[in-house]
Short mmCIF file of C-alpha atoms in Angstrom, two decimals:
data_model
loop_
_atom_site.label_atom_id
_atom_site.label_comp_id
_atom_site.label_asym_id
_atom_site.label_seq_id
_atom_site.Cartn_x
_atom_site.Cartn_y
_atom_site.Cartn_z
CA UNK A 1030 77.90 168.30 192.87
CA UNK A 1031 81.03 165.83 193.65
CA UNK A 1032 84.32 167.53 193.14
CA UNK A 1033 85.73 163.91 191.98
CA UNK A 1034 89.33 165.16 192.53
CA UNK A 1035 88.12 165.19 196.84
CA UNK A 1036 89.90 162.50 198.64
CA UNK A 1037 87.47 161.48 201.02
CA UNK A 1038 88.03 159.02 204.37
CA UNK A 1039 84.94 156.88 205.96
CA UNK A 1040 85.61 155.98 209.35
CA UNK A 1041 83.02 153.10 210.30
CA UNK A 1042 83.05 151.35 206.62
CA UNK A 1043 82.92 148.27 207.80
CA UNK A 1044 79.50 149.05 209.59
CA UNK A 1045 75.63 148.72 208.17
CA UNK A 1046 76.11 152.13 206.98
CA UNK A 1047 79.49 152.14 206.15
CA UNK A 1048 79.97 149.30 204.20
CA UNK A 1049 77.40 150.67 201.85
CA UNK A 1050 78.44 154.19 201.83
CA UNK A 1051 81.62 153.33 201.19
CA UNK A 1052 81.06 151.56 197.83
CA UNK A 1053 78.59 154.39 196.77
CA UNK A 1054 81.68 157.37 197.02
CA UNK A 1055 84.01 155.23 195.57
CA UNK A 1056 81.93 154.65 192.59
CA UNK A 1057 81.21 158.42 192.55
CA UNK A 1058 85.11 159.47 193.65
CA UNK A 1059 87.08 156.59 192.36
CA UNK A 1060 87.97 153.68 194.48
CA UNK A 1061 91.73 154.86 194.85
CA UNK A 1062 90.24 158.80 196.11
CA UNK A 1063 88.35 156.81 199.06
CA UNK A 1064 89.79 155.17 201.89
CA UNK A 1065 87.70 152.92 203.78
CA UNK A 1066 88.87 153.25 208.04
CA UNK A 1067 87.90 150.81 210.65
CA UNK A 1068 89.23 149.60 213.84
CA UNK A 1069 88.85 146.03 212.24
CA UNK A 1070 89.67 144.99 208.57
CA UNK A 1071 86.60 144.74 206.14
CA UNK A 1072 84.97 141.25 205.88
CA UNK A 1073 83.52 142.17 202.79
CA UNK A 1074 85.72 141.34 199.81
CA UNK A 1075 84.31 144.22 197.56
CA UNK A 1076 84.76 146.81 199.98
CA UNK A 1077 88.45 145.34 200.82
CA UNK A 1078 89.34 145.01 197.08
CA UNK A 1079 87.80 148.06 195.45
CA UNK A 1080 90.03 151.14 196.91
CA UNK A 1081 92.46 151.37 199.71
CA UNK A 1082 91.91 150.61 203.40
CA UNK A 1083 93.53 151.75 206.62
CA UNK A 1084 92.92 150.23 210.28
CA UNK A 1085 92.61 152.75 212.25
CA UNK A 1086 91.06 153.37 216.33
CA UNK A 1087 89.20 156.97 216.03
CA UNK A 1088 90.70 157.71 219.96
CA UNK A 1089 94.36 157.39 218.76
CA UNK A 1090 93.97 161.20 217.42
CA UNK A 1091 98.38 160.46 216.67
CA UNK A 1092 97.40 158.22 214.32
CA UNK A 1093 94.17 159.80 212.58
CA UNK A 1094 96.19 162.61 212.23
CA UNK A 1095 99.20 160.62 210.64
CA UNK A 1096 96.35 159.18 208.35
CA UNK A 1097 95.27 163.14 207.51
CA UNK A 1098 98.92 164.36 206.57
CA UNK A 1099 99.36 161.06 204.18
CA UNK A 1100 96.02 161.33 202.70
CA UNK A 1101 95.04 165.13 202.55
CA UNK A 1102 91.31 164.41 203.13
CA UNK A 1103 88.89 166.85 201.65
CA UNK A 1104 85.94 165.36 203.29
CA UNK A 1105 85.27 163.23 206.09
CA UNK A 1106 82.79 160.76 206.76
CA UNK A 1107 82.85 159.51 210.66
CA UNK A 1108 80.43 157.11 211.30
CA UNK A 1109 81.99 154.98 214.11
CA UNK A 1110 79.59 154.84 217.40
CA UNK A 1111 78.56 152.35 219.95
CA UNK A 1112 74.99 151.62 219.59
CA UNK A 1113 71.48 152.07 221.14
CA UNK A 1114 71.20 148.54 222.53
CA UNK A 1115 74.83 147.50 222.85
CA UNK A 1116 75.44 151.26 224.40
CA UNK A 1117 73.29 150.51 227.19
CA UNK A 1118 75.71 147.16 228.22
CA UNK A 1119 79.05 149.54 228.50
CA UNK A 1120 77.35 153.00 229.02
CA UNK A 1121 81.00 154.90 230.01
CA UNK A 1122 82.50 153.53 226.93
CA UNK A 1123 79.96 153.99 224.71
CA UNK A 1124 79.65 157.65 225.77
CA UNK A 1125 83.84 158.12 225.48
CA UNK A 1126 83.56 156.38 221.50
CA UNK A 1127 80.69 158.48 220.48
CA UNK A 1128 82.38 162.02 222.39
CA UNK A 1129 86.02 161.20 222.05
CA UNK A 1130 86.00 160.44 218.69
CA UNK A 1131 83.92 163.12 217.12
CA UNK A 1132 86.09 165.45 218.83
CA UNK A 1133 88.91 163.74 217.49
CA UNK A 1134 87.45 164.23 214.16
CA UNK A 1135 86.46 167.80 214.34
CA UNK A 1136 89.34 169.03 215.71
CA UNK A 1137 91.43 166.81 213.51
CA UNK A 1138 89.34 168.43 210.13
CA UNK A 1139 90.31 172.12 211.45
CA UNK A 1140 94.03 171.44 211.66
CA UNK A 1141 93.86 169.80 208.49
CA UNK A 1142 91.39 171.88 206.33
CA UNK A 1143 89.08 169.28 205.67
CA UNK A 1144 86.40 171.03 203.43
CA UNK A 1145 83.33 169.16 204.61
CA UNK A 1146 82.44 166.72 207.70
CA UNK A 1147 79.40 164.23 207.78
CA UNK A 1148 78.61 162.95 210.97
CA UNK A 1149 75.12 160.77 211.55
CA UNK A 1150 72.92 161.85 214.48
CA UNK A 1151 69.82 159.67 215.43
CA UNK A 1152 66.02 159.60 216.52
CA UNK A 1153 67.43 158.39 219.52
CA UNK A 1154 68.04 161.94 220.30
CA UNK A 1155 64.30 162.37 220.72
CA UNK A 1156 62.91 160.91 224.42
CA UNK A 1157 59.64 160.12 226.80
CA UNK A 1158 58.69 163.63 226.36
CA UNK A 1159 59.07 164.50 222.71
CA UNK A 1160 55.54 164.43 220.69
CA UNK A 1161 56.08 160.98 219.24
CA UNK A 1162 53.53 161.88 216.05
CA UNK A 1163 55.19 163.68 213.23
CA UNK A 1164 58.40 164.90 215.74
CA UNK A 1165 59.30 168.47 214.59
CA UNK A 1166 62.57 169.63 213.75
CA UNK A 1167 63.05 171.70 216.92
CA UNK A 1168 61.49 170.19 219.97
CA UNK A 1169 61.61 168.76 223.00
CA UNK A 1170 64.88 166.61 223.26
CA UNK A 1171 65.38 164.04 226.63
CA UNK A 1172 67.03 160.85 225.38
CA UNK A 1173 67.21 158.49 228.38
CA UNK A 1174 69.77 156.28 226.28
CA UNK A 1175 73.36 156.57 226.28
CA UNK A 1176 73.37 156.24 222.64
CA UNK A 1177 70.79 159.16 221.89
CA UNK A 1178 72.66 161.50 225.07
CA UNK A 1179 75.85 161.24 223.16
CA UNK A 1180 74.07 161.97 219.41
CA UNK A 1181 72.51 165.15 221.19
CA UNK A 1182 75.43 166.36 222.50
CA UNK A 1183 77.66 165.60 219.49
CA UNK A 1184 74.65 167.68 217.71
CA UNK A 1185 75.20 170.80 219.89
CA UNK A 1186 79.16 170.44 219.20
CA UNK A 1187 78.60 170.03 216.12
CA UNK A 1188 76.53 173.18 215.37
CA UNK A 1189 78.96 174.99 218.08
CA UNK A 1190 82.49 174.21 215.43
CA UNK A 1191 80.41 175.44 212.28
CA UNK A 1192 79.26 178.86 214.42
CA UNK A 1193 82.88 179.35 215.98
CA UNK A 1194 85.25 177.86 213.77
CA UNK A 1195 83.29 177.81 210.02
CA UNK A 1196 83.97 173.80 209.51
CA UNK A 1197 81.47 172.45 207.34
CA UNK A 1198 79.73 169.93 209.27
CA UNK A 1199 76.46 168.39 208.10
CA UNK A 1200 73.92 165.43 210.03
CA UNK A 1201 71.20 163.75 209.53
CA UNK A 1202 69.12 162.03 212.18
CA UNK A 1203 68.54 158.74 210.68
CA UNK A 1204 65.30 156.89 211.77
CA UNK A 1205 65.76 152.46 212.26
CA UNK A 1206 68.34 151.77 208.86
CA UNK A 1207 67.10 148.56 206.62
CA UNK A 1208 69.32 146.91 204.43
CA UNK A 1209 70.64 143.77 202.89
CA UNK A 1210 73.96 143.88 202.67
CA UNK A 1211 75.47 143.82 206.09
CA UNK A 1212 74.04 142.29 209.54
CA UNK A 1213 72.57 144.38 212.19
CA UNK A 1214 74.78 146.48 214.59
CA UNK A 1215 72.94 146.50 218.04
CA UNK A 1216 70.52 148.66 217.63
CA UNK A 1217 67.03 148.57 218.67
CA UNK A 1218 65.14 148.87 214.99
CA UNK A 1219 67.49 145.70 214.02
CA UNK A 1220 64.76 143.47 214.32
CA UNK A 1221 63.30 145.06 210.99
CA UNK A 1222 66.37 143.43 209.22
CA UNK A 1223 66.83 140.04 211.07
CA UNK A 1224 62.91 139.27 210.37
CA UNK A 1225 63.86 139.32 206.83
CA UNK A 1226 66.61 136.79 207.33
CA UNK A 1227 64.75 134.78 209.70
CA UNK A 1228 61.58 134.79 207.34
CA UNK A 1229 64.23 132.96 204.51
CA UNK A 1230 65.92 131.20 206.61
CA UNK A 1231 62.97 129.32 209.21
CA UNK A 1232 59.94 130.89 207.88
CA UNK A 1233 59.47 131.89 211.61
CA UNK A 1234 60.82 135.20 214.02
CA UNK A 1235 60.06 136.10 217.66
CA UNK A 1236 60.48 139.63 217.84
CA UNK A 1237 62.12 141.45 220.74
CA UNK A 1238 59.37 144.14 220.38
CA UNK A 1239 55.37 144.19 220.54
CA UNK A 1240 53.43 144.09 217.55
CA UNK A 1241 52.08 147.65 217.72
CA UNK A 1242 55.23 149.50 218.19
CA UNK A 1243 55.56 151.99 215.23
CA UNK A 1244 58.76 153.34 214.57
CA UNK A 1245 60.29 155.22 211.87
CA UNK A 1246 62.12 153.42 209.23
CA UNK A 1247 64.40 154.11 206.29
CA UNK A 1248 65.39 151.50 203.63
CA UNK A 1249 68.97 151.76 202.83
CA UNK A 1250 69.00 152.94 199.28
CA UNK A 1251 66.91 156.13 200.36
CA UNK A 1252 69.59 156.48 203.46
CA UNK A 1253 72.26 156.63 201.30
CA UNK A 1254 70.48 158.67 198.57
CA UNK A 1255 70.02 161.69 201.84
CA UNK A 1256 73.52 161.25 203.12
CA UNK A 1257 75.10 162.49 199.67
CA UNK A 1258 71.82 164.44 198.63
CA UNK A 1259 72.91 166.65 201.70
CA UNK A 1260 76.55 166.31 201.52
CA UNK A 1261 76.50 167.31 198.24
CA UNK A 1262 73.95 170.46 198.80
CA UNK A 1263 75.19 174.15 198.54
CA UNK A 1264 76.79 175.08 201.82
CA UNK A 1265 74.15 177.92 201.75
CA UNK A 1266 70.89 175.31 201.32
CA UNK A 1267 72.42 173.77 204.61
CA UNK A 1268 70.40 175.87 207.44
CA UNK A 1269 70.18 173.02 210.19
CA UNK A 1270 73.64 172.95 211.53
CA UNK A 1271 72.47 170.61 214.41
CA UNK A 1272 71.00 167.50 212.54
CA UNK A 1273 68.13 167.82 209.91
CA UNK A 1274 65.62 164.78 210.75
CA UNK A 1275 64.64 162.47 208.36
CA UNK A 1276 61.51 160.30 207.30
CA UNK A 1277 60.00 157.64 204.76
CA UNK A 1278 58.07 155.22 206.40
CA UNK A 1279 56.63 154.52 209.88
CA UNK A 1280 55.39 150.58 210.45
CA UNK A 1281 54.94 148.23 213.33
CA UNK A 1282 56.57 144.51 213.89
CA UNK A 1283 52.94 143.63 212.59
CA UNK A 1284 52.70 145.31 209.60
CA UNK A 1285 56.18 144.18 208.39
CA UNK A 1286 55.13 140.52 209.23
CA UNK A 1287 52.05 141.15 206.93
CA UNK A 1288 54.14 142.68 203.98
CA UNK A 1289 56.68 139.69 204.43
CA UNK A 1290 53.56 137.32 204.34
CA UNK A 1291 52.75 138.59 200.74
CA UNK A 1292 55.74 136.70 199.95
CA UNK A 1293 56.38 134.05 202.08
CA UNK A 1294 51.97 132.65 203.17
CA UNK A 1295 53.47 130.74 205.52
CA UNK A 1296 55.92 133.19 207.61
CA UNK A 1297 54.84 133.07 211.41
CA UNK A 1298 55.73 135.84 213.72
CA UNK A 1299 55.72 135.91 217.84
CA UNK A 1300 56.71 138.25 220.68
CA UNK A 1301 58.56 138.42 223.23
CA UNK A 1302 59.83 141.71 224.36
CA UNK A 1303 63.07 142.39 226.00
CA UNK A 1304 64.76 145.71 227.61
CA UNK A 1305 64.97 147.63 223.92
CA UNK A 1306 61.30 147.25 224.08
CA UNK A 1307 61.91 150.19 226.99
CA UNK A 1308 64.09 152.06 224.79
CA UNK A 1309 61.84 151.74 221.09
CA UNK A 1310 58.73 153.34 223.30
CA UNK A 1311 60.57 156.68 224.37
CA UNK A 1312 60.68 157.01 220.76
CA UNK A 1313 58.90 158.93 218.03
CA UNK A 1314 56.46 157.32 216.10
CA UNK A 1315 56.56 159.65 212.68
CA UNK A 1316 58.97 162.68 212.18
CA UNK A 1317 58.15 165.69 210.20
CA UNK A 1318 61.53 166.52 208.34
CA UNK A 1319 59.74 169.26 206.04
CA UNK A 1320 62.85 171.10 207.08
CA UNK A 1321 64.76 168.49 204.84
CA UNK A 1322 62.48 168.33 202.08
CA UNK A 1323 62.49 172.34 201.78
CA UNK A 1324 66.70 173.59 202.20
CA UNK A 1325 67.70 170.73 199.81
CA UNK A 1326 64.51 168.63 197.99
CA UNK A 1327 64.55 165.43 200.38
CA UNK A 1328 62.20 162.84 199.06
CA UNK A 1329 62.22 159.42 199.46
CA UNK A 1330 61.86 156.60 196.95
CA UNK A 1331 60.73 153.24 199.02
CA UNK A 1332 57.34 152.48 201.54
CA UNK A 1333 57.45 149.73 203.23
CA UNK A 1334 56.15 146.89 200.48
CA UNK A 1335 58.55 147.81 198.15
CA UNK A 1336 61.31 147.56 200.53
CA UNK A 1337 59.81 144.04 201.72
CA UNK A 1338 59.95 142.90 197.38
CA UNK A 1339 63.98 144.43 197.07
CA UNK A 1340 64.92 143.25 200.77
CA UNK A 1341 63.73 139.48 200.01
CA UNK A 1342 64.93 139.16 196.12
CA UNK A 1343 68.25 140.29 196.93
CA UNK A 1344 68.72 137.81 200.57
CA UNK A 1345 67.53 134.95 198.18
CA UNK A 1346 70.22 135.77 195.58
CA UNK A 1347 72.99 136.81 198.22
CA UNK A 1348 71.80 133.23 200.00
CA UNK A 1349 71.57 130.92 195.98
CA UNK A 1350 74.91 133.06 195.37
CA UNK A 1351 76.83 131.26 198.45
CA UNK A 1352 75.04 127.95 198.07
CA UNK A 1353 77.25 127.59 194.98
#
């Protein structure tokens, strides 16, 4: 359960995941109990006007730490990373935000007694060699991204400060992340929210993947719903200390053309694959997380039509909303 008294930090809230996440504690916390933390101020007004925020670069550790003594975190949401695409474009830097910073954060939520860390991992953590059907919890891992190197490694140091030190850290390897509210960061599954744009906007999207490429997805409701599921979970339910992997639904750039045509008869789709094509087939195609469903009762609430009905309702009124 949420000890609303917690003064909790999200670094990243300006992000996909952030933005949303964000809103969700504060309405669970109290907007004043969490601050929202980016390296650039929050374009969106609700998230800017609903609880304080704090500009902050998470590899200035002198200044995270200021941030620490004037806010007394109990928990600690760090979500800032370079991703899978734009990773690959500046591979040294990407690797130094992704490493740097979670060590800033860990060592930051010893010296501080921060109660309880969250930190996102990725399927991009899996690689050419993994079984791509139903990926178990404990297999082969040989990402051949920078991205997915960096979320295995800041797996292992994870699990290494809860077995040394005691923090409370907790992951979740997120599959592709759908959602409405915010654009998509650079990551290889964004085409599975710019189709849904596109298919408003033009009625018409040429996808930088094939049309048979499965990969796991996760609507952004159910993302959010596993994030504080898991944060708020017994310690003692919590028996992956690496990253627990995570599932709902597994389609292709075909079938979400299909379930978007239910809607929209007249929505055309091509493709025309480009370098993340390279980087979507080295990864799974379905993950097993009965791990998840078993320590703390993961289940999902959204398959892939559903998502398609919520996705377009919500772009139409966000689009009718800033017509006016």
């Amino acid at each position: 359960m949420a000890n609303t008294s917690d003064t909790v930090l999200v670094i990243g809230s300006s992000g996909q995941l952030g933005s949303e996440l964000t809103m969700e504690l504060r309405n669970m916390y109290g907007g004043s109990n969490v601050v929202a933390a980016d390296i650039a101020a929050p374009k969106n007004t609700d998230l800017r006007d609903s609880g304080p925020f704090e500009k902050i670069d998470v590899l200035d550790p002198k200044a995270m730490g200021e941030l620490a003594a004037k806010y007394k975190f109990k928990q600690i949401y760090h979500l800032a990373a370079v991703l899978s695409a734009t990773g690959e474009k500046n591979p040294k830097f990407a690797w130094k935000l992704n490493m740097d910073g979670l060590f800033n954060v860990l060592d930051l939520a010893l010296e501080h007694k921060v109660e309880k860390v969250y930190w996102p991992s990725s399927i991009a953590v899996f690689g050419p060699n993994t079984p791509r059907q139903h990926t178990p919890q404990h297999t082969v891992m040989d990402p051949n991204t920078v991205y997915g190197i960096s979320k295995q490694a800041g797996e292992r140091w994870c699990e290494y400060y809860f077995e040394k030190y005691g923090l409370d850290v907790r992951s979740l390897r997120y599959p592709g992340l759908i959602g409405y509210k915010a654009l998509p960061g650079g990551g290889t599954t964004d085409y599975a929210v710019d189709i849904y744009h596109q298919a408003l906007e033009s009625a018409s999207y040429e996808c930088f993947l094939s049309e048979n490429t499965y990969l796991p997805m996760m609507y952004m409701p159910d993302a959010l719903k596993a994030t504080l599921d898991l944060m708020h979970a017994p310690a003692e339910q919590v028996k992956v200390r690496s990253s627990y992997n995570l599932s709902a639904m597994t389609f292709s750039p075909k079938e979400i053309a299909q379930s978007i045509q239910k809607h929209i008869p007249n929505f055309e789709i091509s493709y025309k694959p480009d370098s993340r094509q390279q980087i979507a087939d080295s990864w799974p195609q379905s993950i097993d997380d009965s791990a998840a469903q078993q320590d703390w009762g993961w289940k999902p609430a959204y398959d892939l039509d559903a998502m398609t009905a919520d996705m377009l309702l919500n772009l139409t009124k966000m689009k009718e909303e800033q017509a006016v």
